Amino acid sequence: ERAEPGGAPGGALRAERAEPAGRPPQSLLPRRAPPASMRLLSAALLLLLLALCAARVDGSKCKCSRKGPKIRYSDVKKLEMKPKYPHCEEKMVIITTKSVSRYRGQEHCLHPKLQSTKRFIKWYNAWNEKRRVYE
């Protein structure tokens, strides 16, 4: 066995592909970047996917926390009882405060299973009925 000049050491012959004449090998050609529209489309799809994931995480929790601010009945402008939603197993109690109160027209969600929320609803309704009689 004889090694040919330019062959691999140890006498083994290396099989090489024959390249067409006048054309450099594939590995020496510069890689072409994807078109700008393809990069823009990829970035838009990635952004959309991230937005969908963030929306699912946010929508999978109940909005009402177990702790909320201490609000007086006289500060409440509106009390709403919203039904159960698919992402939350409990109904929601939403109060809107007056713009002149210390909370300045903010909306707060009260946890419906707390005893303090149940008392608040009971006393707010009684206070609201009493207020209507005098108006």
mmCIF file of C-alpha atoms in Angstrom, residues 2-135:
data_model
loop_
_atom_site.group_PDB
_atom_site.id
_atom_site.type_symbol
_atom_site.label_atom_id
_atom_site.label_comp_id
_atom_site.label_asym_id
_atom_site.label_seq_id
_atom_site.Cartn_x
_atom_site.Cartn_y
_atom_site.Cartn_z
ATOM 1 C CA ARG A 2 1.330 3.326 -0.951
ATOM 2 C CA ALA A 3 0.153 6.709 0.244
ATOM 3 C CA GLU A 4 -0.437 9.186 -2.505
ATOM 4 C CA PRO A 5 0.933 12.671 -2.169
ATOM 5 C CA GLY A 6 -1.571 14.935 -0.430
ATOM 6 C CA GLY A 7 -3.418 11.917 0.973
ATOM 7 C CA ALA A 8 -4.293 11.242 4.588
ATOM 8 C CA PRO A 9 -1.506 9.967 6.860
ATOM 9 C CA GLY A 10 -1.384 6.237 7.494
ATOM 10 C CA GLY A 11 -1.944 5.293 3.925
ATOM 11 C CA ALA A 12 -5.744 5.643 3.914
ATOM 12 C CA LEU A 13 -7.154 7.444 0.950
ATOM 13 C CA ARG A 14 -9.657 10.190 1.452
ATOM 14 C CA ALA A 15 -12.642 10.251 -0.850
ATOM 15 C CA GLU A 16 -13.401 13.749 -2.036
ATOM 16 C CA ARG A 17 -16.330 15.021 -4.016
ATOM 17 C CA ALA A 18 -15.508 16.409 -7.344
ATOM 18 C CA GLU A 19 -16.496 20.067 -7.573
ATOM 19 C CA PRO A 20 -17.486 21.525 -10.928
ATOM 20 C CA ALA A 21 -14.702 23.448 -12.574
ATOM 21 C CA GLY A 22 -14.659 27.188 -11.869
ATOM 22 C CA ARG A 23 -16.905 26.973 -8.807
ATOM 23 C CA PRO A 24 -15.565 27.188 -5.219
ATOM 24 C CA PRO A 25 -16.544 24.462 -2.711
ATOM 25 C CA GLN A 26 -19.831 24.960 -0.782
ATOM 26 C CA SER A 27 -18.104 25.549 2.545
ATOM 27 C CA LEU A 28 -16.214 28.537 1.151
ATOM 28 C CA LEU A 29 -19.279 30.373 -0.140
ATOM 29 C CA PRO A 30 -20.605 33.116 2.150
ATOM 30 C CA ARG A 31 -23.978 32.280 3.718
ATOM 31 C CA ARG A 32 -26.825 34.483 2.613
ATOM 32 C CA ALA A 33 -28.884 36.125 5.338
ATOM 33 C CA PRO A 34 -32.643 35.526 5.251
ATOM 34 C CA PRO A 35 -34.615 38.336 3.631
ATOM 35 C CA ALA A 36 -35.706 41.218 5.859
ATOM 36 C CA SER A 37 -39.375 40.304 5.455
ATOM 37 C CA MET A 38 -38.681 36.788 6.791
ATOM 38 C CA ARG A 39 -36.866 38.183 9.832
ATOM 39 C CA LEU A 40 -39.694 40.641 10.465
ATOM 40 C CA LEU A 41 -42.293 37.873 10.205
ATOM 41 C CA SER A 42 -40.327 35.670 12.612
ATOM 42 C CA ALA A 43 -40.020 38.506 15.132
ATOM 43 C CA ALA A 44 -43.749 39.291 14.875
ATOM 44 C CA LEU A 45 -44.706 35.647 15.428
ATOM 45 C CA LEU A 46 -42.407 35.390 18.438
ATOM 46 C CA LEU A 47 -43.874 38.575 19.922
ATOM 47 C CA LEU A 48 -47.417 37.279 19.368
ATOM 48 C CA LEU A 49 -46.557 33.980 21.043
ATOM 49 C CA LEU A 50 -45.110 35.782 24.074
ATOM 50 C CA ALA A 51 -48.189 38.017 24.333
ATOM 51 C CA LEU A 52 -50.505 35.001 24.242
ATOM 52 C CA CYS A 53 -48.518 33.262 26.968
ATOM 53 C CA ALA A 54 -48.606 36.373 29.159
ATOM 54 C CA ALA A 55 -52.365 36.756 28.644
ATOM 55 C CA ARG A 56 -52.999 33.147 29.635
ATOM 56 C CA VAL A 57 -50.986 33.500 32.826
ATOM 57 C CA ASP A 58 -52.775 36.720 33.774
ATOM 58 C CA GLY A 59 -56.237 35.375 32.920
ATOM 59 C CA SER A 60 -55.812 32.136 34.843
ATOM 60 C CA LYS A 61 -56.037 33.782 38.274
ATOM 61 C CA CYS A 62 -58.878 35.332 40.199
ATOM 62 C CA LYS A 63 -58.611 39.094 40.403
ATOM 63 C CA CYS A 64 -59.823 39.411 43.993
ATOM 64 C CA SER A 65 -57.163 39.304 46.656
ATOM 65 C CA ARG A 66 -57.633 38.209 50.237
ATOM 66 C CA LYS A 67 -56.443 41.566 51.528
ATOM 67 C CA GLY A 68 -57.816 44.864 50.437
ATOM 68 C CA PRO A 69 -58.036 48.437 51.657
ATOM 69 C CA LYS A 70 -60.317 49.416 54.515
ATOM 70 C CA ILE A 71 -63.136 51.277 52.847
ATOM 71 C CA ARG A 72 -66.016 53.094 54.549
ATOM 72 C CA TYR A 73 -69.578 52.630 53.299
ATOM 73 C CA SER A 74 -69.839 56.359 52.651
ATOM 74 C CA ASP A 75 -66.830 56.223 50.286
ATOM 75 C CA VAL A 76 -68.515 53.710 47.965
ATOM 76 C CA LYS A 77 -70.095 55.032 44.792
ATOM 77 C CA LYS A 78 -71.113 51.683 43.290
ATOM 78 C CA LEU A 79 -71.119 48.032 44.414
ATOM 79 C CA GLU A 80 -71.280 45.309 41.739
ATOM 80 C CA MET A 81 -71.654 41.559 42.143
ATOM 81 C CA LYS A 82 -70.242 39.854 39.044
ATOM 82 C CA PRO A 83 -70.900 36.174 38.255
ATOM 83 C CA LYS A 84 -68.313 33.417 38.123
ATOM 84 C CA TYR A 85 -65.962 33.470 35.154
ATOM 85 C CA PRO A 86 -64.212 30.491 33.542
ATOM 86 C CA HIS A 87 -60.853 31.507 35.034
ATOM 87 C CA CYS A 88 -62.238 32.049 38.550
ATOM 88 C CA GLU A 89 -64.448 29.722 40.580
ATOM 89 C CA GLU A 90 -65.887 32.494 42.750
ATOM 90 C CA LYS A 91 -68.116 35.445 42.029
ATOM 91 C CA MET A 92 -66.455 38.841 42.185
ATOM 92 C CA VAL A 93 -67.495 41.764 44.362
ATOM 93 C CA ILE A 94 -66.296 45.021 42.787
ATOM 94 C CA ILE A 95 -66.653 48.381 44.478
ATOM 95 C CA THR A 96 -66.003 51.774 42.934
ATOM 96 C CA THR A 97 -65.110 54.577 45.312
ATOM 97 C CA LYS A 98 -66.220 58.176 45.027
ATOM 98 C CA SER A 99 -63.814 60.625 43.462
ATOM 99 C CA VAL A 100 -63.770 62.746 46.626
ATOM 100 C CA SER A 101 -62.812 59.844 48.906
ATOM 101 C CA ARG A 102 -59.257 59.012 49.863
ATOM 102 C CA TYR A 103 -59.147 56.344 47.100
ATOM 103 C CA ARG A 104 -60.271 58.821 44.379
ATOM 104 C CA GLY A 105 -62.564 56.753 42.153
ATOM 105 C CA GLN A 106 -60.574 53.533 42.127
ATOM 106 C CA GLU A 107 -62.070 50.075 41.630
ATOM 107 C CA HIS A 108 -61.367 47.391 44.222
ATOM 108 C CA CYS A 109 -62.232 43.717 44.130
ATOM 109 C CA LEU A 110 -63.191 42.160 47.442
ATOM 110 C CA HIS A 111 -62.820 38.431 48.030
ATOM 111 C CA PRO A 112 -66.384 37.065 48.278
ATOM 112 C CA LYS A 113 -65.677 34.313 50.822
ATOM 113 C CA LEU A 114 -64.189 36.577 53.475
ATOM 114 C CA GLN A 115 -66.381 37.342 56.452
ATOM 115 C CA SER A 116 -65.433 41.021 56.244
ATOM 116 C CA THR A 117 -66.722 41.186 52.644
ATOM 117 C CA LYS A 118 -70.008 39.524 53.601
ATOM 118 C CA ARG A 119 -70.445 42.031 56.454
ATOM 119 C CA PHE A 120 -69.531 44.911 54.157
ATOM 120 C CA ILE A 121 -72.184 43.895 51.598
ATOM 121 C CA LYS A 122 -74.832 43.470 54.305
ATOM 122 C CA TRP A 123 -74.115 46.806 55.972
ATOM 123 C CA TYR A 124 -73.616 48.658 52.686
ATOM 124 C CA ASN A 125 -77.041 47.528 51.465
ATOM 125 C CA ALA A 126 -78.640 48.583 54.775
ATOM 126 C CA TRP A 127 -76.826 51.939 54.712
ATOM 127 C CA ASN A 128 -77.787 52.476 51.065
ATOM 128 C CA GLU A 129 -81.491 51.774 51.788
ATOM 129 C CA LYS A 130 -81.409 54.171 54.746
ATOM 130 C CA ARG A 131 -79.778 56.838 52.576
ATOM 131 C CA ARG A 132 -82.481 56.446 49.898
ATOM 132 C CA VAL A 133 -85.247 57.016 52.439
ATOM 133 C CA TYR A 134 -83.789 60.365 53.484
ATOM 134 C CA GLU A 135 -83.064 61.632 49.972
#
